[in-house]
Amino acid sequence: MLEEVDRWLTARSWSAADRPLDLLLAAKRAAGPAGTVSVVLPALDEEATVGEIVAVIRRDLMSPEVPLVDEVVVVDSGSRDATARVAAAAGATVVRRDAILPRMPAVAGKGEVLWRSLLVTSGEIVCFVDADLREFDSRFVSGIVGPLLTEPAVQLVKAMYDRPLETGGSVVPAGGGRVTELVARPLLNLHWPRLAGFVQPLSGEYAARRSLLERLPFPVGYGVELGMLVDSLSLVGLDALGQVDVGVRHHRHQDGQALGRMAAAIYRTAHLRLAGRAHLVRPSLTQYDRAPSGFVPSTHPVDTEERPPMLDVPEYLTRHAA
Ligand SMILES: O=c1ccn([C@@H]2O[C@H](COP(=O)(O)OP(=O)(O)O[C@H]3O[C@H](CO)[C@@H](O)[C@H](O)[C@H]3O)[C@@H](O)[C@H]2O)c(=O)[nH]1
Ligand SMILES: O=C(O)[C@H](O)COP(=O)(O)O
């Protein structure tokens, strides 16, 4: 791991418990307009989960006693189910993707609706949360908004968490995040090693200052998270990025083929950003394990050496000539 990443892990990784709600509310009051918070949920056919997420945010973070969040907006990404109705009933503002910027027809994809959300929200801090989360805890919002309220130099904060893989009645405790482990983490470690400290680089829960988001390109699909990390690094630098441990994340798991399509979109996003610098490879990979003290990194070398064709090896030629 780069020394810079080691330092960053100490300085820019927190736990949600580090900032209690009363501290955040005081920081928000002191910040004035810069402390306004919009929560955005991108949603495609999420009727089963979106209502509870909205309700928990409203109950825990939008009450008169705890007015941390100023608005919660569900951007409907073309749902065919009752997502819009359920979200509105739970108290969200619901906007259809086509109703935003109608002169530009919307294309399919998550990044597309995140991008459009900037046109229909007003907070100076924008917090994205996936709409398929189960057993949702409002620390997923307050935890990542926290550093933006208390640390003026921080501009983008991602959630990190344990990721059980829960399919067909079975649970593999740290088995989730398959695209993260197989595609995103290796890509980031090899090509953008300064980002190797992110425990969950694809996390759908992240908060950022509008002043940063409005300067970034948004890949329209699932490349949006990797693109945003890479582009934010070059725009504002590593010390403006952070991460917060928010516990355990439960979500709807996609099947292998859907994850293959996601992986392709992520690879393509990286590829576009590698143009002209694909040779910049750092052959090591840092992975993370949960320990009582938090997430613990372990770094491994990546095989990069290649043997020449056997026909170039004199011993082989001699043997074959014999
Ligand atoms: O066209 C789409 C596809 C998805 N979504 C919503 O986006 C969120 C995340 O999508 P999901 O399919 O649940 O993604 P995951 O399989 O969980 O993928 C992970 O990895 C992705 C790639 O980085 C991230 O976008 C996700 O947030 C992250 O949870 C959910 O609320 C979806 O309803 C849309 O709004 N429009
Ligand atoms: O973030 C990821 O890597 C993908 O969303 C896959 O997650 P899962 O393996 O937990 O389904």
Short mmCIF file of C-alpha atoms and ligand atoms in Angstrom, two decimals:
data_model
loop_
_atom_site.label_atom_id
_atom_site.label_comp_id
_atom_site.label_asym_id
_atom_site.label_seq_id
_atom_site.Cartn_x
_atom_site.Cartn_y
_atom_site.Cartn_z
CA MET A 1 0.00 0.00 0.00
CA LEU A 2 1.25 3.51 -0.72
CA GLU A 3 2.38 5.46 2.33
CA GLU A 4 -0.04 8.18 1.32
CA VAL A 5 -2.91 5.68 1.51
CA ASP A 6 -1.78 4.48 4.90
CA ARG A 7 -1.87 8.07 6.15
CA TRP A 8 -5.23 8.65 4.48
CA LEU A 9 -6.71 5.60 6.19
CA THR A 10 -5.76 7.09 9.55
CA ALA A 11 -6.94 10.61 8.75
CA ARG A 12 -10.01 10.07 6.58
CA SER A 13 -11.69 6.84 7.78
CA TRP A 14 -14.27 7.22 10.49
CA SER A 15 -17.09 5.40 12.18
CA ALA A 16 -20.64 6.78 12.29
CA ALA A 17 -20.34 6.71 16.10
CA ASP A 18 -17.56 9.33 15.93
CA ARG A 19 -20.12 12.07 15.32
CA PRO A 20 -23.27 11.95 17.44
CA LEU A 21 -26.41 13.58 16.08
CA ASP A 22 -26.28 16.58 18.41
CA LEU A 23 -22.79 17.42 17.13
CA LEU A 24 -24.03 17.17 13.54
CA LEU A 25 -27.06 19.35 14.23
CA ALA A 26 -24.87 22.04 15.80
CA ALA A 27 -22.50 21.90 12.83
CA LYS A 28 -25.41 22.15 10.42
CA ARG A 29 -26.83 25.19 12.20
CA ALA A 30 -23.43 26.86 12.16
CA ALA A 31 -22.94 26.10 8.47
CA GLY A 32 -26.11 27.90 7.34
CA PRO A 33 -26.98 27.28 3.65
CA ALA A 34 -23.78 25.23 3.20
CA GLY A 35 -25.26 22.71 5.63
CA THR A 36 -28.46 21.96 3.71
CA VAL A 37 -28.86 18.25 2.95
CA SER A 38 -30.77 16.54 0.14
CA VAL A 39 -31.09 12.77 0.16
CA VAL A 40 -31.61 11.18 -3.25
CA LEU A 41 -32.76 7.62 -3.86
CA PRO A 42 -32.39 6.35 -7.44
CA ALA A 43 -35.07 3.71 -7.89
CA LEU A 44 -35.97 1.17 -10.54
CA ASP A 45 -38.73 -1.19 -9.42
CA GLU A 46 -38.00 -0.94 -5.73
CA GLU A 47 -41.55 -1.02 -4.31
CA ALA A 48 -40.52 -3.65 -1.76
CA THR A 49 -37.91 -1.50 -0.03
CA VAL A 50 -38.11 2.17 -1.00
CA GLY A 51 -40.99 2.98 1.38
CA GLU A 52 -39.22 1.81 4.51
CA ILE A 53 -36.00 3.65 3.63
CA VAL A 54 -37.88 6.90 3.12
CA ALA A 55 -39.89 6.37 6.30
CA VAL A 56 -36.77 5.71 8.40
CA ILE A 57 -35.00 8.80 7.06
CA ARG A 58 -38.07 10.93 7.74
CA ARG A 59 -38.54 9.47 11.22
CA ASP A 60 -34.90 9.66 12.35
CA LEU A 61 -33.46 12.63 10.47
CA MET A 62 -36.33 14.92 9.45
CA SER A 63 -38.24 15.36 12.70
CA PRO A 64 -38.56 18.73 14.45
CA GLU A 65 -36.08 17.43 17.07
CA VAL A 66 -33.57 16.12 14.50
CA PRO A 67 -33.82 18.28 11.37
CA LEU A 68 -30.61 16.96 9.77
CA VAL A 69 -32.05 16.25 6.33
CA ASP A 70 -33.95 18.94 4.43
CA GLU A 71 -35.50 16.87 1.65
CA VAL A 72 -35.73 13.28 0.49
CA VAL A 73 -36.24 12.79 -3.23
CA VAL A 74 -36.86 9.54 -5.08
CA VAL A 75 -35.91 9.74 -8.74
CA ASP A 76 -37.88 7.08 -10.55
CA SER A 77 -35.76 5.44 -13.19
CA GLY A 78 -38.66 4.09 -15.28
CA SER A 79 -40.24 1.74 -12.75
CA ARG A 80 -43.13 -0.46 -13.82
CA ASP A 81 -44.13 -1.35 -10.30
CA ALA A 82 -45.57 0.82 -7.51
CA THR A 83 -42.23 2.45 -6.57
CA ALA A 84 -43.52 5.99 -7.14
CA ARG A 85 -46.74 5.45 -5.20
CA VAL A 86 -45.03 3.71 -2.27
CA ALA A 87 -42.29 6.34 -2.04
CA ALA A 88 -44.78 9.22 -2.13
CA ALA A 89 -46.95 7.54 0.50
CA ALA A 90 -43.89 7.29 2.75
CA GLY A 91 -43.32 11.03 2.39
CA ALA A 92 -40.71 11.37 -0.37
CA THR A 93 -40.82 13.85 -3.18
CA VAL A 94 -41.01 11.64 -6.26
CA VAL A 95 -39.77 12.77 -9.65
CA ARG A 96 -39.84 10.74 -12.86
CA ARG A 97 -36.56 10.84 -14.76
CA ASP A 98 -38.35 12.06 -17.92
CA ALA A 99 -39.84 15.00 -16.08
CA ILE A 100 -36.33 16.35 -15.48
CA LEU A 101 -34.68 18.16 -18.37
CA PRO A 102 -37.33 17.05 -20.88
CA ARG A 103 -35.36 18.44 -23.82
CA MET A 104 -32.89 15.57 -23.29
CA PRO A 105 -34.68 12.21 -23.35
CA ALA A 106 -33.49 10.07 -20.45
CA VAL A 107 -31.45 6.97 -21.14
CA ALA A 108 -31.54 3.83 -19.02
CA GLY A 109 -29.23 3.56 -16.06
CA LYS A 110 -28.53 4.54 -12.50
CA GLY A 111 -25.94 7.23 -13.27
CA GLU A 112 -28.46 8.97 -15.49
CA VAL A 113 -30.91 9.51 -12.64
CA LEU A 114 -28.21 10.56 -10.19
CA TRP A 115 -27.11 13.19 -12.69
CA ARG A 116 -30.67 14.40 -13.24
CA SER A 117 -31.26 14.56 -9.49
CA LEU A 118 -28.96 17.58 -9.28
CA LEU A 119 -31.59 19.55 -11.22
CA VAL A 120 -34.41 18.82 -8.78
CA THR A 121 -32.68 19.06 -5.42
CA SER A 122 -31.47 22.11 -3.59
CA GLY A 123 -29.17 20.93 -0.78
CA GLU A 124 -25.55 22.00 -0.81
CA ILE A 125 -24.80 18.49 0.43
CA VAL A 126 -26.29 15.71 -1.68
CA CYS A 127 -26.47 12.22 -0.24
CA PHE A 128 -27.19 9.25 -2.51
CA VAL A 129 -28.71 6.08 -1.08
CA ASP A 130 -29.69 2.94 -2.99
CA ALA A 131 -33.38 2.13 -2.83
CA ASP A 132 -32.98 -1.66 -2.55
CA LEU A 133 -31.51 -1.69 0.97
CA ARG A 134 -33.18 -3.87 3.61
CA GLU A 135 -33.06 -3.45 7.39
CA PHE A 136 -32.12 0.14 6.62
CA ASP A 137 -30.46 2.19 9.36
CA SER A 138 -30.42 5.99 9.21
CA ARG A 139 -26.69 5.96 10.08
CA PHE A 140 -26.23 5.22 6.39
CA VAL A 141 -27.20 8.88 5.91
CA SER A 142 -26.09 10.65 9.08
CA GLY A 143 -22.76 8.78 9.09
CA ILE A 144 -21.66 9.93 5.66
CA VAL A 145 -23.12 13.41 5.86
CA GLY A 146 -21.25 13.92 9.14
CA PRO A 147 -17.74 14.67 7.85
CA LEU A 148 -19.16 17.10 5.28
CA LEU A 149 -20.70 19.09 8.11
CA THR A 150 -17.72 19.01 10.43
CA GLU A 151 -14.64 18.93 8.15
CA PRO A 152 -14.52 21.85 5.70
CA ALA A 153 -11.79 20.19 3.60
CA VAL A 154 -13.81 17.04 2.93
CA GLN A 155 -15.89 16.96 -0.26
CA LEU A 156 -16.97 13.36 -0.89
CA VAL A 157 -17.65 10.62 1.67
CA LYS A 158 -18.47 7.00 0.96
CA ALA A 159 -20.09 4.48 3.27
CA MET A 160 -18.21 1.30 4.18
CA TYR A 161 -19.81 -1.74 5.79
CA ASP A 162 -19.93 -5.49 6.17
CA ARG A 163 -21.49 -7.18 3.16
CA PRO A 164 -23.18 -10.51 3.77
CA LEU A 165 -24.26 -12.45 0.67
CA GLU A 166 -27.82 -13.52 1.38
CA THR A 167 -29.26 -15.73 -1.34
CA GLY A 168 -31.76 -18.59 -1.36
CA GLY A 169 -31.96 -18.72 2.41
CA SER A 170 -28.19 -19.01 2.92
CA VAL A 171 -25.89 -16.34 4.33
CA VAL A 172 -22.16 -16.01 3.59
CA PRO A 173 -21.04 -13.40 6.15
CA ALA A 174 -18.47 -11.50 4.04
CA GLY A 175 -19.48 -12.94 0.66
CA GLY A 176 -21.10 -9.84 -0.82
CA GLY A 177 -19.61 -7.22 -3.08
CA ARG A 178 -18.66 -9.64 -5.83
CA VAL A 179 -18.11 -6.99 -8.51
CA THR A 180 -16.23 -4.91 -5.97
CA GLU A 181 -13.79 -7.70 -5.17
CA LEU A 182 -13.40 -9.14 -8.65
CA VAL A 183 -13.36 -6.01 -10.80
CA ALA A 184 -13.45 -2.63 -9.09
CA ARG A 185 -10.86 -3.18 -6.38
CA PRO A 186 -8.28 -4.77 -8.71
CA LEU A 187 -8.80 -1.99 -11.29
CA LEU A 188 -8.40 0.75 -8.71
CA ASN A 189 -5.40 -0.85 -7.02
CA LEU A 190 -3.54 -1.37 -10.25
CA HIS A 191 -4.33 1.90 -12.00
CA TRP A 192 -5.32 4.35 -9.26
CA PRO A 193 -3.46 3.02 -6.20
CA ARG A 194 -4.15 6.24 -4.30
CA LEU A 195 -7.77 5.04 -4.11
CA ALA A 196 -6.82 1.64 -2.65
CA GLY A 197 -7.94 2.75 0.83
CA PHE A 198 -11.64 2.64 -0.06
CA VAL A 199 -13.17 -0.38 1.63
CA GLN A 200 -16.34 -0.16 -0.49
CA PRO A 201 -15.49 1.81 -3.62
CA LEU A 202 -18.79 0.87 -5.31
CA SER A 203 -20.92 1.77 -2.35
CA GLY A 204 -24.20 3.31 -3.53
CA GLU A 205 -24.32 5.36 -0.35
CA TYR A 206 -22.18 8.46 -0.60
CA ALA A 207 -22.54 12.13 0.14
CA ALA A 208 -20.80 15.02 -1.57
CA ARG A 209 -20.81 18.74 -1.83
CA ARG A 210 -22.90 20.02 -4.72
CA SER A 211 -19.94 22.21 -5.66
CA LEU A 212 -18.04 19.01 -6.50
CA LEU A 213 -20.88 17.01 -8.06
CA GLU A 214 -21.79 19.77 -10.49
CA ARG A 215 -18.25 19.67 -11.92
CA LEU A 216 -18.15 15.91 -12.55
CA PRO A 217 -19.18 13.90 -15.60
CA PHE A 218 -21.66 11.11 -14.74
CA PRO A 219 -21.42 7.78 -16.58
CA VAL A 220 -25.09 6.94 -17.22
CA GLY A 221 -25.01 3.38 -15.87
CA TYR A 222 -23.23 1.42 -13.17
CA GLY A 223 -19.89 3.04 -14.00
CA VAL A 224 -20.96 6.11 -12.08
CA GLU A 225 -19.33 5.17 -8.75
CA LEU A 226 -15.94 4.23 -10.14
CA GLY A 227 -15.97 7.23 -12.46
CA MET A 228 -16.84 9.57 -9.64
CA LEU A 229 -14.03 8.34 -7.39
CA VAL A 230 -11.41 8.57 -10.12
CA ASP A 231 -12.58 11.97 -11.32
CA SER A 232 -12.89 13.36 -7.79
CA LEU A 233 -9.37 12.25 -7.00
CA SER A 234 -8.01 14.21 -9.91
CA LEU A 235 -10.25 17.22 -9.29
CA VAL A 236 -9.98 17.69 -5.51
CA GLY A 237 -7.28 15.25 -4.32
CA LEU A 238 -7.27 12.35 -1.90
CA ASP A 239 -7.55 14.39 1.28
CA ALA A 240 -10.92 15.74 0.14
CA LEU A 241 -12.28 12.18 0.10
CA GLY A 242 -13.30 10.09 3.11
CA GLN A 243 -15.21 7.02 4.26
CA VAL A 244 -17.37 6.13 7.23
CA ASP A 245 -18.16 2.72 8.74
CA VAL A 246 -21.94 2.46 9.03
CA GLY A 247 -22.36 -1.17 10.06
CA VAL A 248 -23.91 -3.89 7.91
CA ARG A 249 -25.52 -3.52 4.51
CA HIS A 250 -28.29 -5.83 3.34
CA HIS A 251 -29.55 -5.50 -0.23
CA ARG A 252 -31.14 -7.33 -3.15
CA HIS A 253 -28.46 -9.39 -4.89
CA GLN A 254 -28.39 -9.52 -8.66
CA ASP A 255 -27.64 -12.73 -10.55
CA GLY A 256 -24.28 -13.52 -12.15
CA GLN A 257 -25.19 -12.33 -15.64
CA ALA A 258 -26.51 -8.99 -14.37
CA LEU A 259 -23.28 -8.57 -12.40
CA GLY A 260 -21.33 -9.39 -15.57
CA ARG A 261 -23.07 -6.50 -17.32
CA MET A 262 -22.31 -4.26 -14.37
CA ALA A 263 -18.67 -5.34 -14.43
CA ALA A 264 -18.45 -4.54 -18.14
CA ALA A 265 -19.81 -1.03 -17.58
CA ILE A 266 -17.32 -0.47 -14.78
CA TYR A 267 -14.45 -1.77 -16.87
CA ARG A 268 -15.49 0.51 -19.73
CA THR A 269 -15.62 3.52 -17.40
CA ALA A 270 -12.09 2.74 -16.25
CA HIS A 271 -10.93 2.15 -19.80
CA LEU A 272 -12.10 5.61 -20.89
CA ARG A 273 -10.14 7.14 -18.02
CA LEU A 274 -7.05 5.10 -18.75
CA ALA A 275 -6.60 6.36 -22.29
CA GLY A 276 -2.93 7.13 -22.69
CA ARG A 277 -1.93 5.88 -19.24
CA ALA A 278 -2.82 2.17 -19.25
CA HIS A 279 0.82 1.36 -18.53
CA LEU A 280 0.59 2.91 -15.09
CA VAL A 281 0.20 -0.29 -13.15
CA ARG A 282 1.08 -0.84 -9.53
CA PRO A 283 1.11 -4.61 -9.05
CA SER A 284 -0.33 -4.94 -5.57
CA LEU A 285 -3.81 -5.42 -4.18
CA THR A 286 -5.07 -4.31 -0.77
CA GLN A 287 -8.10 -6.14 0.61
CA TYR A 288 -10.01 -5.58 3.85
CA ASP A 289 -11.22 -7.79 6.68
CA ARG A 290 -13.48 -6.81 9.54
CA ALA A 291 -11.76 -6.92 12.94
CA PRO A 292 -12.83 -5.61 16.36
CA SER A 293 -10.83 -2.44 15.66
CA GLY A 294 -12.53 -1.80 12.29
CA PHE A 295 -11.52 -2.78 8.75
CA VAL A 296 -7.98 -4.11 8.55
CA PRO A 297 -6.02 -3.96 5.28
CA SER A 298 -3.84 -6.75 3.94
CA THR A 299 -1.75 -6.23 0.83
CA HIS A 300 -0.80 -8.88 -1.70
CA PRO A 301 1.42 -8.84 -4.77
CA VAL A 302 -0.30 -9.22 -8.13
CA ASP A 303 1.26 -11.59 -10.68
CA THR A 304 2.43 -9.57 -13.63
CA GLU A 305 5.45 -11.46 -14.90
CA GLU A 306 5.10 -13.43 -18.13
CA ARG A 307 7.30 -16.23 -19.39
CA PRO A 308 8.39 -16.04 -23.03
CA PRO A 309 7.11 -18.52 -25.62
CA MET A 310 8.92 -21.81 -25.07
CA LEU A 311 10.40 -21.50 -28.56
CA ASP A 312 12.53 -18.65 -27.19
CA VAL A 313 14.05 -20.88 -24.50
CA PRO A 314 17.33 -22.48 -25.67
CA GLU A 315 16.93 -25.56 -23.44
CA TYR A 316 13.58 -26.26 -25.05
CA LEU A 317 15.01 -25.94 -28.55
CA THR A 318 17.92 -28.22 -27.67
CA ARG A 319 15.62 -30.84 -26.25
CA HIS A 320 13.37 -30.72 -29.29
CA ALA A 321 16.24 -30.82 -31.70
CA ALA A 322 17.49 -33.97 -29.95
O1 LIG B 1 -31.22 1.66 -14.31
C1 LIG B 1 -31.19 1.70 -13.08
C2 LIG B 1 -30.55 0.70 -12.31
C3 LIG B 1 -30.56 0.81 -10.94
N1 LIG B 1 -31.17 1.86 -10.33
C4 LIG B 1 -31.18 1.97 -8.87
O2 LIG B 1 -29.85 2.09 -8.39
C5 LIG B 1 -29.72 1.50 -7.12
C6 LIG B 1 -28.57 0.51 -7.13
O3 LIG B 1 -28.79 -0.47 -8.10
P1 LIG B 1 -28.57 -2.01 -7.84
O4 LIG B 1 -28.98 -2.74 -9.06
O5 LIG B 1 -29.22 -2.40 -6.55
O6 LIG B 1 -27.01 -2.07 -7.69
P2 LIG B 1 -26.09 -3.13 -6.90
O7 LIG B 1 -26.22 -4.47 -7.50
O8 LIG B 1 -26.37 -3.03 -5.48
O9 LIG B 1 -24.64 -2.50 -7.27
C7 LIG B 1 -23.62 -1.87 -6.51
O10 LIG B 1 -22.64 -1.44 -7.45
C8 LIG B 1 -23.13 -0.50 -8.38
C9 LIG B 1 -22.00 -0.16 -9.35
O11 LIG B 1 -21.05 0.67 -8.78
C10 LIG B 1 -23.63 0.72 -7.65
O12 LIG B 1 -24.22 1.59 -8.59
C11 LIG B 1 -24.65 0.33 -6.60
O13 LIG B 1 -25.06 1.47 -5.88
C12 LIG B 1 -24.03 -0.68 -5.69
O14 LIG B 1 -24.90 -1.06 -4.65
C13 LIG B 1 -31.07 0.85 -6.79
O15 LIG B 1 -31.80 1.72 -5.99
C14 LIG B 1 -31.73 0.73 -8.15
O16 LIG B 1 -33.14 0.74 -8.12
C15 LIG B 1 -31.75 2.86 -11.07
O17 LIG B 1 -32.28 3.81 -10.52
N2 LIG B 1 -31.76 2.75 -12.42
O1 LIG B 2 -21.13 -3.99 -5.14
C1 LIG B 2 -20.96 -5.05 -5.76
O2 LIG B 2 -19.87 -5.62 -5.83
C2 LIG B 2 -22.15 -5.61 -6.50
O3 LIG B 2 -23.26 -4.84 -6.21
C3 LIG B 2 -22.46 -7.03 -6.12
O4 LIG B 2 -22.81 -7.09 -4.76
P1 LIG B 2 -23.24 -8.50 -4.10
O5 LIG B 2 -22.18 -9.51 -4.40
O6 LIG B 2 -23.35 -8.17 -2.64
O7 LIG B 2 -24.57 -8.87 -4.71
#
